[in-house]
């Protein structure tokens, strides 16, 4: 037996996350007695406060990582004698010293079929670009962003009505099993599992969407593209509609197989209490289901009535 | 320049506020105030439980007064007309309110393959368009008389498609005929058509209240493009194309219905002329109306007219020309009609500051008609896609970049969004 191969229960994992998304996996590892500590980067928001509170209540050790001063965190991880670093929903790239601090290195859980959708927001772009399935990828962390060799991939489905939160929720529920599989593979191989390099030519990026990318572009986008974009942005990012100097967040829309009668994309086609607010797209018709502005959240018909819209008015591209 | 054009871009409005008000509107502001006062009186009547038959009598008298005043030769004073229309509109609104349309019937608005269909709640305001109603009532009366001088005693089939909830260009005249039977007129058989269920419901109530059922052949709720009359049409009343002959499908309707007209049929308006001209938006739409009170052709200021550059007629529509329009199929169900060709003047330095405008003038019959700014249909419509001697900073896909001296060939789009399409020729 290889001397590096440890007994499963003796493996010490350091988890890198500052998100509630990782909490089920963290608690699972903690319950198994495998969790050494959680490395987190403090940020002033409610989610982080709740995350930290949950860790505290569970009696989990917390190691703050200050991105500009990582040495203290590196030393603490080394002192823990950690075997494995697991990363999920962690906003900062790890310096080399920290990546090397656990004996077997660090592995990142990334919700896309790498090398596609590398970056901060793969699920957003998967939904927005109309994918119906993808894979959770676990890869060894290297210098490049999400470029490391892949340890394992597991498929997941994306339903036609899934939003970003829906996928994040399912991912959170799946993470404990995934973390367990990672630990098992590393234990079984003494920390030297077979890894598969990513095919660079298939790589694509999934950055945080910019404000310009959140605007509906009636000239270029087809109805399904807009509906998927809106679904991806619901509710964190939203999708912006503009008319003259005003804008409104579109939270849900449906692509319809109806005739747009050759009318300019962005033009309001119908306002009807039963069938809602419909707008011409370059390829058909989009129904604006749910919209939000300072006055509140409305269905399309009520929004049209509230804002004094009428057919033939046109949203800006 | 581009900003000014954008301010006049058709269809712009504010989604989280009330729609922007145009500088010019077809309804005299004073009429709106009087109309509101009159509505209050109507409300008082309702609260005092005025019997329905008394309300119906008031409506009939009002419509008779309206028609007989409009039919009198010589211009009625504008103020008299304002008072008359305010009271008439409030009487009609009483019928509209008592029809108790559901919200869905009242607010539904949509496109068909030939154009835009207004909500009933918006269409009811057409009855306040003083000079349009006047021109049509007078024109239709003269046309009926002309049709009656040919010796035939056969009923005259009058068709009024897309007539809205009040059919305001015809029903006051019919009430007048009912109250004062006209010797020598052929009996009328009127077909009214509207695609809005709510409009048809109001129409039925209005016809009952006016006691003119004996003139009405049919009130149909359908798309005019699907209508095939059993009897030839003798008089076609074509109402409400929007300004610049845009948005609504009246040209498509007229082409469809022209197949069902009797040999000696008349169309009201008998002539629709659309011309193109250039002018500065500020001068055309704002400055000349600062002290006008209301818009009308008699109030167009010479200073604004002086800065115009007339380009000429782009469409001259009569029953004859309607049948000769050359349709060009573009595929996917879209087609265009070939219209007029004009030339931009050469060596004129200020064209880059001017908008392309389309103006409709309609002759309803004989000498009757609406001239520019008389009516909602005859307000000039700016085409902000036309850029002459300048390149817009924020280009739009349908922008047409032209320079002075260029020739422009106009087409008329027969799509869900009808209107003129200029092209470089």
mmCIF file of N, CA, C and O in Angstrom, chain A residues 189-238:
data_model
loop_
_atom_site.group_PDB
_atom_site.id
_atom_site.type_symbol
_atom_site.label_atom_id
_atom_site.label_comp_id
_atom_site.label_asym_id
_atom_site.label_seq_id
_atom_site.Cartn_x
_atom_site.Cartn_y
_atom_site.Cartn_z
ATOM 1 N N UNK A 189 -6.468 6.980 -5.109
ATOM 2 C CA UNK A 189 -5.271 7.092 -5.965
ATOM 3 C C UNK A 189 -4.115 7.762 -5.236
ATOM 4 O O UNK A 189 -3.151 8.194 -5.875
ATOM 5 N N UNK A 190 -4.253 7.868 -3.942
ATOM 6 C CA UNK A 190 -3.176 8.495 -3.177
ATOM 7 C C UNK A 190 -2.926 9.921 -3.588
ATOM 8 O O UNK A 190 -1.783 10.401 -3.574
ATOM 9 N N UNK A 191 -3.942 10.583 -3.994
ATOM 10 C CA UNK A 191 -3.804 11.985 -4.384
ATOM 11 C C UNK A 191 -3.232 12.173 -5.772
ATOM 12 O O UNK A 191 -2.942 13.300 -6.171
ATOM 13 N N UNK A 192 -3.104 11.076 -6.529
ATOM 14 C CA UNK A 192 -2.539 11.173 -7.889
ATOM 15 C C UNK A 192 -3.532 10.590 -8.907
ATOM 16 O O UNK A 192 -3.231 9.615 -9.601
ATOM 17 N N UNK A 193 -4.723 11.120 -8.998
ATOM 18 C CA UNK A 193 -5.714 10.530 -9.892
ATOM 19 C C UNK A 193 -5.374 10.811 -11.352
ATOM 20 O O UNK A 193 -4.647 11.767 -11.641
ATOM 21 N N UNK A 194 -5.894 9.974 -12.264
ATOM 22 C CA UNK A 194 -5.711 10.310 -13.682
ATOM 23 C C UNK A 194 -6.525 11.561 -14.019
ATOM 24 O O UNK A 194 -7.683 11.673 -13.630
ATOM 25 N N UNK A 195 -5.891 12.476 -14.704
ATOM 26 C CA UNK A 195 -6.549 13.741 -15.072
ATOM 27 C C UNK A 195 -6.545 13.878 -16.585
ATOM 28 O O UNK A 195 -5.601 13.431 -17.248
ATOM 29 N N UNK A 196 -7.572 14.505 -17.106
ATOM 30 C CA UNK A 196 -7.687 14.675 -18.558
ATOM 31 C C UNK A 196 -7.509 16.151 -18.906
ATOM 32 O O UNK A 196 -8.266 16.998 -18.408
ATOM 33 N N UNK A 197 -6.505 16.453 -19.716
ATOM 34 C CA UNK A 197 -6.318 17.873 -20.075
ATOM 35 C C UNK A 197 -7.531 18.402 -20.835
ATOM 36 O O UNK A 197 -8.202 17.654 -21.549
ATOM 37 N N UNK A 198 -7.805 19.668 -20.673
ATOM 38 C CA UNK A 198 -8.907 20.288 -21.420
ATOM 39 C C UNK A 198 -8.472 20.568 -22.856
ATOM 40 O O UNK A 198 -7.326 20.926 -23.100
ATOM 41 N N UNK A 199 -9.412 20.386 -23.777
ATOM 42 C CA UNK A 199 -9.126 20.688 -25.182
ATOM 43 C C UNK A 199 -9.315 22.189 -25.399
ATOM 44 O O UNK A 199 -10.449 22.682 -25.394
ATOM 45 N N UNK A 200 -8.206 22.871 -25.530
ATOM 46 C CA UNK A 200 -8.257 24.335 -25.581
ATOM 47 C C UNK A 200 -9.088 24.895 -26.706
ATOM 48 O O UNK A 200 -9.703 25.949 -26.577
ATOM 49 N N UNK A 201 -9.158 24.153 -27.816
ATOM 50 C CA UNK A 201 -9.880 24.705 -28.971
ATOM 51 C C UNK A 201 -11.389 24.778 -28.739
ATOM 52 O O UNK A 201 -12.095 25.480 -29.460
ATOM 53 N N UNK A 202 -11.873 24.039 -27.743
ATOM 54 C CA UNK A 202 -13.313 24.073 -27.463
ATOM 55 C C UNK A 202 -13.656 25.071 -26.355
ATOM 56 O O UNK A 202 -14.792 25.103 -25.873
ATOM 57 N N UNK A 203 -12.660 25.846 -25.951
ATOM 58 C CA UNK A 203 -12.871 26.725 -24.794
ATOM 59 C C UNK A 203 -13.772 27.909 -25.145
ATOM 60 O O UNK A 203 -13.779 28.398 -26.274
ATOM 61 N N UNK A 204 -14.545 28.312 -24.160
ATOM 62 C CA UNK A 204 -15.318 29.558 -24.277
ATOM 63 C C UNK A 204 -15.418 30.176 -22.892
ATOM 64 O O UNK A 204 -15.157 29.509 -21.883
ATOM 65 N N UNK A 205 -15.800 31.439 -22.856
ATOM 66 C CA UNK A 205 -15.800 32.169 -21.589
ATOM 67 C C UNK A 205 -17.214 32.475 -21.114
ATOM 68 O O UNK A 205 -18.131 32.643 -21.921
ATOM 69 N N UNK A 206 -17.357 32.543 -19.806
ATOM 70 C CA UNK A 206 -18.658 32.855 -19.197
ATOM 71 C C UNK A 206 -18.455 33.912 -18.108
ATOM 72 O O UNK A 206 -18.545 33.621 -16.919
ATOM 73 N N UNK A 207 -18.176 35.136 -18.518
ATOM 74 C CA UNK A 207 -17.937 36.182 -17.516
ATOM 75 C C UNK A 207 -19.249 36.685 -16.915
ATOM 76 O O UNK A 207 -20.338 36.324 -17.376
ATOM 77 N N UNK A 208 -19.140 37.538 -15.913
ATOM 78 C CA UNK A 208 -20.332 38.221 -15.418
ATOM 79 C C UNK A 208 -20.893 39.066 -16.559
ATOM 80 O O UNK A 208 -20.128 39.721 -17.278
ATOM 81 N N UNK A 209 -22.204 39.071 -16.772
ATOM 82 C CA UNK A 209 -22.750 39.880 -17.879
ATOM 83 C C UNK A 209 -22.576 41.374 -17.612
ATOM 84 O O UNK A 209 -22.735 41.826 -16.479
ATOM 85 N N UNK A 210 -22.227 42.092 -18.661
ATOM 86 C CA UNK A 210 -22.071 43.543 -18.533
ATOM 87 C C UNK A 210 -23.446 44.208 -18.677
ATOM 88 O O UNK A 210 -24.382 43.599 -19.228
ATOM 89 N N UNK A 211 -23.590 45.459 -18.238
ATOM 90 C CA UNK A 211 -24.871 46.152 -18.422
ATOM 91 C C UNK A 211 -25.326 46.163 -19.877
ATOM 92 O O UNK A 211 -26.512 45.985 -20.170
ATOM 93 N N UNK A 212 -24.386 46.328 -20.803
ATOM 94 C CA UNK A 212 -24.772 46.347 -22.224
ATOM 95 C C UNK A 212 -25.322 44.992 -22.660
ATOM 96 O O UNK A 212 -26.236 44.917 -23.487
ATOM 97 N N UNK A 213 -24.774 43.918 -22.086
ATOM 98 C CA UNK A 213 -25.244 42.582 -22.466
ATOM 99 C C UNK A 213 -26.615 42.268 -21.882
ATOM 100 O O UNK A 213 -27.262 41.313 -22.299
ATOM 101 N N UNK A 214 -27.039 43.059 -20.910
ATOM 102 C CA UNK A 214 -28.341 42.813 -20.291
ATOM 103 C C UNK A 214 -29.465 43.557 -20.997
ATOM 104 O O UNK A 214 -30.628 43.432 -20.625
ATOM 105 N N UNK A 215 -29.120 44.367 -21.992
ATOM 106 C CA UNK A 215 -30.167 45.083 -22.748
ATOM 107 C C UNK A 215 -30.686 44.216 -23.876
ATOM 108 O O UNK A 215 -29.913 43.605 -24.610
ATOM 109 N N UNK A 216 -31.981 44.174 -24.017
ATOM 110 C CA UNK A 216 -32.576 43.428 -25.131
ATOM 111 C C UNK A 216 -32.238 44.150 -26.433
ATOM 112 O O UNK A 216 -32.432 45.359 -26.549
ATOM 113 N N UNK A 217 -31.686 43.402 -27.370
ATOM 114 C CA UNK A 217 -31.326 43.965 -28.670
ATOM 115 C C UNK A 217 -32.318 43.423 -29.702
ATOM 116 O O UNK A 217 -32.148 42.326 -30.238
ATOM 117 N N UNK A 218 -33.349 44.201 -29.944
ATOM 118 C CA UNK A 218 -34.445 43.735 -30.810
ATOM 119 C C UNK A 218 -33.982 43.497 -32.232
ATOM 120 O O UNK A 218 -34.542 42.671 -32.948
ATOM 121 N N UNK A 219 -32.941 44.235 -32.643
ATOM 122 C CA UNK A 219 -32.482 44.089 -34.028
ATOM 123 C C UNK A 219 -31.811 42.737 -34.257
ATOM 124 O O UNK A 219 -31.925 42.161 -35.325
ATOM 125 N N UNK A 220 -31.088 42.274 -33.254
ATOM 126 C CA UNK A 220 -30.253 41.091 -33.474
ATOM 127 C C UNK A 220 -30.802 39.819 -32.842
ATOM 128 O O UNK A 220 -30.512 38.728 -33.299
ATOM 129 N N UNK A 221 -31.554 39.945 -31.754
ATOM 130 C CA UNK A 221 -31.965 38.746 -31.026
ATOM 131 C C UNK A 221 -33.308 38.207 -31.526
ATOM 132 O O UNK A 221 -34.241 38.978 -31.767
ATOM 133 N N UNK A 222 -33.380 36.896 -31.613
ATOM 134 C CA UNK A 222 -34.646 36.257 -31.954
ATOM 135 C C UNK A 222 -35.456 36.053 -30.675
ATOM 136 O O UNK A 222 -34.940 36.192 -29.565
ATOM 137 N N UNK A 223 -36.720 35.679 -30.848
ATOM 138 C CA UNK A 223 -37.625 35.599 -29.691
ATOM 139 C C UNK A 223 -37.103 34.619 -28.636
ATOM 140 O O UNK A 223 -37.099 34.917 -27.437
ATOM 141 N N UNK A 224 -36.661 33.458 -29.074
ATOM 142 C CA UNK A 224 -36.179 32.453 -28.116
ATOM 143 C C UNK A 224 -34.920 32.939 -27.412
ATOM 144 O O UNK A 224 -34.739 32.705 -26.219
ATOM 145 N N UNK A 225 -34.062 33.624 -28.139
ATOM 146 C CA UNK A 225 -32.844 34.150 -27.517
ATOM 147 C C UNK A 225 -33.183 35.149 -26.416
ATOM 148 O O UNK A 225 -32.561 35.152 -25.351
ATOM 149 N N UNK A 226 -34.164 35.995 -26.688
ATOM 150 C CA UNK A 226 -34.546 36.988 -25.670
ATOM 151 C C UNK A 226 -35.186 36.281 -24.475
ATOM 152 O O UNK A 226 -34.869 36.572 -23.320
ATOM 153 N N UNK A 227 -36.082 35.327 -24.760
ATOM 154 C CA UNK A 227 -36.750 34.622 -23.656
ATOM 155 C C UNK A 227 -35.727 33.902 -22.783
ATOM 156 O O UNK A 227 -35.822 33.925 -21.545
ATOM 157 N N UNK A 228 -34.717 33.282 -23.406
ATOM 158 C CA UNK A 228 -33.687 32.587 -22.625
ATOM 159 C C UNK A 228 -32.814 33.571 -21.850
ATOM 160 O O UNK A 228 -32.420 33.310 -20.714
ATOM 161 N N UNK A 229 -32.519 34.688 -22.471
ATOM 162 C CA UNK A 229 -31.736 35.724 -21.788
ATOM 163 C C UNK A 229 -32.474 36.232 -20.542
ATOM 164 O O UNK A 229 -31.895 36.413 -19.472
ATOM 165 N N UNK A 230 -33.772 36.443 -20.716
ATOM 166 C CA UNK A 230 -34.582 36.943 -19.605
ATOM 167 C C UNK A 230 -34.643 35.899 -18.489
ATOM 168 O O UNK A 230 -34.506 36.219 -17.305
ATOM 169 N N UNK A 231 -34.792 34.646 -18.873
ATOM 170 C CA UNK A 231 -34.856 33.557 -17.881
ATOM 171 C C UNK A 231 -33.527 33.446 -17.133
ATOM 172 O O UNK A 231 -33.503 33.251 -15.918
ATOM 173 N N UNK A 232 -32.424 33.618 -17.856
ATOM 174 C CA UNK A 232 -31.112 33.536 -17.212
ATOM 175 C C UNK A 232 -30.923 34.671 -16.205
ATOM 176 O O UNK A 232 -30.292 34.504 -15.172
ATOM 177 N N UNK A 233 -31.483 35.813 -16.496
ATOM 178 C CA UNK A 233 -31.286 36.991 -15.642
ATOM 179 C C UNK A 233 -32.277 37.109 -14.513
ATOM 180 O O UNK A 233 -32.176 38.024 -13.689
ATOM 181 N N UNK A 234 -33.231 36.225 -14.457
ATOM 182 C CA UNK A 234 -34.302 36.289 -13.458
ATOM 183 C C UNK A 234 -33.873 35.594 -12.181
ATOM 184 O O UNK A 234 -33.679 34.388 -12.184
ATOM 185 N N UNK A 235 -33.753 36.273 -11.038
ATOM 186 C CA UNK A 235 -33.988 37.696 -10.861
ATOM 187 C C UNK A 235 -32.708 38.518 -10.678
ATOM 188 O O UNK A 235 -32.780 39.731 -10.582
ATOM 189 N N UNK A 236 -31.535 37.849 -10.608
ATOM 190 C CA UNK A 236 -30.326 38.601 -10.203
ATOM 191 C C UNK A 236 -29.976 39.726 -11.160
ATOM 192 O O UNK A 236 -29.652 40.829 -10.739
ATOM 193 N N UNK A 237 -29.961 39.404 -12.428
ATOM 194 C CA UNK A 237 -29.465 40.388 -13.390
ATOM 195 C C UNK A 237 -30.589 41.122 -14.109
ATOM 196 O O UNK A 237 -30.426 42.255 -14.519
ATOM 197 N N UNK A 238 -31.703 40.447 -14.295
ATOM 198 C CA UNK A 238 -32.784 41.052 -15.063
ATOM 199 C C UNK A 238 -32.385 41.211 -16.517
ATOM 200 O O UNK A 238 -31.311 40.789 -16.947
#
